[in-house]
Amino acid sequence: MSEIIEMDHIYQYNDRVNMETLHPLISVIDFSLVDSRIQRARMRYGFYSVFLKEVKCGDLHYGKNYYDYQEGTMVFTGPGQVVGVESNGEYVQPKGWALLFHPDLIRGTSLGRNIKKYTFFSYEVYEALHLSEQERHIVTDCLRNIQLELQRGVDKHSKTLIVSNIELLLNYCVRFYDRQFITRENVNKDTLSKFEKIMNDYFQSDKPQDIGLPSVQYCADQLHLSANYLGDLIKKETGKSAQEQIQLYLIDMAKEKVLDTSRSISEIAYELGFKYPQHFTRLFKKCVGTSPNEYRMQN
């Protein structure tokens, strides 16, 4: 599965599943109605894709990870991401839906301006959205509305109505992901505990001096999560972003070190991973309200 098939246009995917292209920038596919034989391939899409899988028909391969998806699972990919399916050679007719839309469709619209807020387009596949039966009905209703609009033919209202329905679908998915974070509360708390341990281990090692301040991506890699998923998880649990949580932990460490008057503020800054001491002073004052030297004198 080394070859990557480039798919920059919607019609290329439609041709692959023997489906008529009704609009050059968007497609809604009901897999039960098309010949969609699963083939061993990896594809890089030039468009956004939303897949609702209702039966298991292979192991979805995404980047370097695998997700063995089950019934009622939604997977989202953004332009430029690589996704593919590995099959054992046995034919299984997929059952589910796909929504594909090109960035040009939403350019200049409210959705185009806000598409980055739908961070699940950058989640890894194993962070997929798992739907209840009621949620699945809501999703399929949205997809059928878009499909009906495409079948009506293009007129001056088409773009507005189609994009509005895509935005409605994505906003429902935000709600469903919020629900998933809540229902996985125990797992999330375990992840937060591991996050804190990663922070502690990081500052107990030589990593701050070797590679600098810890990043959200570093922590996500250690937890085998995508940076966006970790950020959203922490935001839901704590009300703060992952970067803010890292800074809080950093400042807590810094407060202890600042009280050690045997070392200068510059030495402490370098020890914590700051490249320039003034950056440490600026962040400390922003978070604490006083400079490191003032905090030292007050305490």
XYZ file of C-alpha atoms in Angstrom:
299
model
C 0.000 0.000 0.000
C 2.891 2.337 -0.761
C 1.333 4.158 -3.737
C -0.772 7.206 -2.919
C -3.544 8.071 -5.363
C -4.084 11.816 -5.663
C -7.718 12.898 -5.743
C -7.982 16.650 -6.114
C -11.464 16.760 -7.632
C -14.845 15.464 -6.525
C -15.525 13.760 -9.869
C -12.459 11.536 -9.385
C -14.002 9.976 -6.264
C -17.392 9.712 -7.957
C -15.807 7.907 -10.905
C -14.155 5.477 -8.488
C -17.536 4.409 -7.119
C -19.349 4.693 -10.485
C -21.512 7.581 -9.387
C -22.749 10.506 -11.481
C -21.307 13.906 -10.589
C -24.207 16.299 -9.968
C -22.039 19.207 -8.793
C -18.308 19.750 -9.409
C -17.607 20.847 -5.836
C -19.713 18.536 -3.664
C -20.988 14.980 -3.573
C -23.230 13.005 -1.247
C -22.856 9.240 -1.588
C -25.181 6.591 -0.232
C -22.889 3.567 -0.386
C -25.786 1.115 -0.471
C -26.757 2.505 -3.895
C -23.373 2.465 -5.635
C -20.826 -0.128 -6.682
C -18.144 0.645 -4.122
C -15.894 -2.395 -4.032
C -13.287 -1.841 -1.335
C -9.815 -1.816 -2.890
C -6.393 -1.789 -1.345
C -5.341 1.821 -1.830
C -4.217 5.010 -0.156
C -5.630 8.324 -1.285
C -4.826 11.942 -0.669
C -7.933 14.064 -1.011
C -7.904 17.696 -2.080
C -11.240 18.233 -0.379
C -13.029 17.743 2.943
C -14.628 14.366 3.554
C -17.125 13.123 6.134
C -17.719 9.362 6.275
C -20.535 7.691 8.179
C -19.857 3.962 8.307
C -22.725 1.691 9.339
C -21.044 -1.679 8.808
C -17.474 -2.849 9.216
C -15.878 -3.300 5.792
C -12.155 -3.162 6.369
C -9.536 -1.508 8.528
C -9.333 2.190 7.837
C -5.749 3.339 7.460
C -5.039 6.980 8.231
C -1.490 8.330 8.242
C 0.465 5.719 10.200
C -2.437 4.651 12.384
C -5.344 2.218 12.087
C -8.887 2.403 13.288
C -10.980 -0.751 13.276
C -14.281 1.028 12.866
C -17.617 -0.453 13.865
C -21.238 0.521 13.264
C -22.316 4.156 13.466
C -18.890 5.767 13.314
C -18.030 9.111 11.708
C -14.583 9.902 10.369
C -13.519 13.334 9.118
C -10.559 14.275 6.919
C -9.314 17.578 5.606
C -7.595 18.498 2.330
C -4.112 17.045 1.992
C -4.591 14.188 4.444
C -3.959 10.597 3.403
C -6.580 7.927 4.021
C -7.063 4.449 2.665
C -8.618 1.053 3.223
C -6.940 -2.301 3.642
C -9.134 -5.275 2.769
C -8.497 -8.999 3.141
C -9.733 -9.513 -0.411
C -13.268 -10.485 0.561
C -15.888 -8.214 -0.995
C -18.156 -6.392 1.430
C -20.671 -3.869 0.167
C -20.266 -0.780 2.365
C -23.318 0.634 4.044
C -23.226 4.236 5.028
C -22.696 7.681 3.623
C -19.975 10.044 2.461
C -20.071 13.809 2.146
C -17.281 15.291 0.045
C -16.936 19.042 -0.466
C -14.179 21.102 -2.034
C -12.730 24.177 -0.271
C -13.812 26.279 -3.272
C -17.461 25.532 -2.447
C -17.275 27.298 0.921
C -14.841 30.066 -0.020
C -16.277 33.479 0.888
C -19.037 31.992 3.063
C -19.523 31.933 6.825
C -18.512 28.265 6.809
C -15.366 29.053 4.847
C -14.366 31.673 7.395
C -15.050 29.331 10.334
C -13.987 25.941 8.978
C -10.869 25.888 11.195
C -13.037 25.772 14.317
C -14.170 22.272 13.338
C -11.016 20.764 14.754
C -12.214 17.185 14.242
C -11.048 17.442 10.613
C -7.567 17.145 12.123
C -8.329 14.349 14.567
C -6.744 10.970 14.011
C -9.102 8.250 12.839
C -8.979 6.402 16.161
C -10.483 9.561 17.702
C -13.572 9.087 15.515
C -17.088 10.095 16.502
C -19.318 7.233 17.711
C -23.006 7.948 17.281
C -26.134 6.844 19.093
C -29.060 5.706 16.955
C -30.798 9.070 17.361
C -27.637 10.957 16.433
C -27.186 8.762 13.371
C -30.707 9.651 12.214
C -29.940 13.363 12.562
C -26.762 12.986 10.504
C -28.466 11.014 7.736
C -31.316 13.546 7.608
C -28.772 16.332 7.026
C -27.062 14.296 4.303
C -30.374 13.516 2.576
C -31.292 17.232 2.578
C -28.019 18.051 0.826
C -28.561 15.170 -1.589
C -32.083 16.372 -2.445
C -30.782 19.877 -3.074
C -28.158 18.513 -5.474
C -30.784 16.489 -7.319
C -32.920 19.610 -7.848
C -30.268 21.109 -10.108
C -28.171 24.227 -9.629
C -29.818 27.645 -9.353
C -28.977 30.933 -7.610
C -30.073 29.554 -4.234
C -28.176 26.271 -4.428
C -24.860 27.334 -2.911
C -26.434 29.120 0.044
C -28.729 26.188 0.880
C -26.074 23.515 0.379
C -23.445 25.305 2.449
C -25.992 26.060 5.186
C -26.851 22.363 5.419
C -23.163 21.399 5.599
C -22.688 23.923 8.395
C -25.734 22.538 10.211
C -24.320 19.009 9.953
C -20.916 20.069 11.273
C -22.497 21.964 14.169
C -24.409 18.819 15.134
C -21.106 16.931 15.036
C -19.596 19.475 17.436
C -22.492 18.762 19.818
C -22.039 14.997 19.444
C -18.297 15.233 20.112
C -19.056 17.261 23.242
C -21.374 14.447 24.318
C -18.664 11.902 23.593
C -16.173 13.784 25.754
C -18.702 13.694 28.603
C -19.545 9.993 28.240
C -15.827 9.187 28.183
C -15.206 11.237 31.338
C -13.270 8.514 33.173
C -11.018 7.951 30.174
C -10.503 11.695 29.877
C -9.526 12.038 33.532
C -7.014 9.234 33.068
C -5.604 11.126 30.087
C -5.305 14.296 32.183
C -3.413 12.356 34.857
C -1.041 11.039 32.210
C -0.694 14.581 30.819
C 0.396 15.849 34.248
C 2.885 12.979 34.574
C 4.335 13.852 31.171
C 4.820 17.433 32.363
C 6.462 16.297 35.584
C 8.779 13.843 33.819
C 9.672 16.467 31.233
C 10.877 19.003 33.784
C 12.657 16.331 35.813
C 14.728 15.474 32.736
C 17.228 17.358 30.576
C 14.644 17.923 27.855
C 14.013 21.611 28.694
C 17.686 22.410 28.151
C 17.955 20.110 25.110
C 14.768 20.861 23.184
C 13.174 23.831 24.970
C 9.670 24.289 26.306
C 7.210 21.396 25.972
C 4.682 21.814 23.167
C 1.106 20.578 22.848
C 2.269 18.377 19.963
C 4.956 16.788 22.160
C 2.401 15.921 24.850
C -0.077 14.626 22.280
C 2.590 12.385 20.742
C 3.382 10.925 24.164
C -0.312 10.184 24.700
C -0.786 8.831 21.149
C -3.401 11.478 20.398
C -3.653 14.237 17.833
C -2.839 17.716 19.111
C -6.333 18.988 18.295
C -8.059 16.129 20.093
C -5.886 16.602 23.186
C -6.559 20.325 23.114
C -10.315 19.831 22.855
C -10.299 17.173 25.578
C -8.404 19.422 28.003
C -10.643 22.377 27.143
C -13.766 20.331 27.919
C -12.342 19.040 31.220
C -10.623 22.172 32.557
C -12.002 25.136 30.629
C -8.460 26.016 29.578
C -6.528 25.262 26.419
C -3.735 22.700 26.385
C -1.208 25.504 25.938
C -2.620 27.328 28.972
C -2.377 24.118 31.030
C 1.264 23.720 30.025
C 1.920 27.318 31.015
C 0.194 26.860 34.381
C 2.345 23.832 35.143
C 5.429 25.710 33.980
C 4.675 28.734 36.177
C 3.998 26.492 39.169
C 7.458 24.963 38.687
C 8.936 28.423 38.172
C 7.534 29.755 41.460
C 9.407 27.079 43.398
C 12.640 27.704 41.528
C 12.446 31.500 41.838
C 12.473 31.211 45.637
C 15.917 29.586 45.427
C 18.046 32.718 45.751
C 21.251 30.834 44.963
C 20.394 30.984 41.260
C 19.762 33.981 39.053
C 16.502 34.476 37.176
C 18.359 33.941 33.904
C 19.685 30.575 35.092
C 16.180 29.501 36.076
C 14.790 30.626 32.711
C 17.355 28.552 30.803
C 16.758 25.574 33.107
C 13.030 25.693 32.352
C 13.666 25.701 28.610
C 13.356 29.363 27.708
C 15.701 30.513 24.979
C 15.647 34.104 26.238
C 15.241 35.085 29.928
C 13.102 38.084 29.013
C 10.501 35.744 27.538
C 10.348 33.918 30.876
C 9.994 37.214 32.754
C 7.209 38.353 30.430
C 5.221 35.125 30.788
C 5.740 34.987 34.566
C 4.457 38.537 34.994
C 1.492 37.853 32.731
C 0.468 34.785 34.757
C 1.446 35.846 38.288
C 1.060 39.616 38.147
C 4.614 40.366 39.255
C 8.049 39.812 37.756
C 10.155 36.864 38.998
C 12.408 39.222 40.977
C 9.428 40.964 42.582
C 7.892 37.579 43.458
C 11.181 36.514 45.021
C 11.382 39.647 47.173
C 7.745 39.417 48.257
C 8.166 35.816 49.390
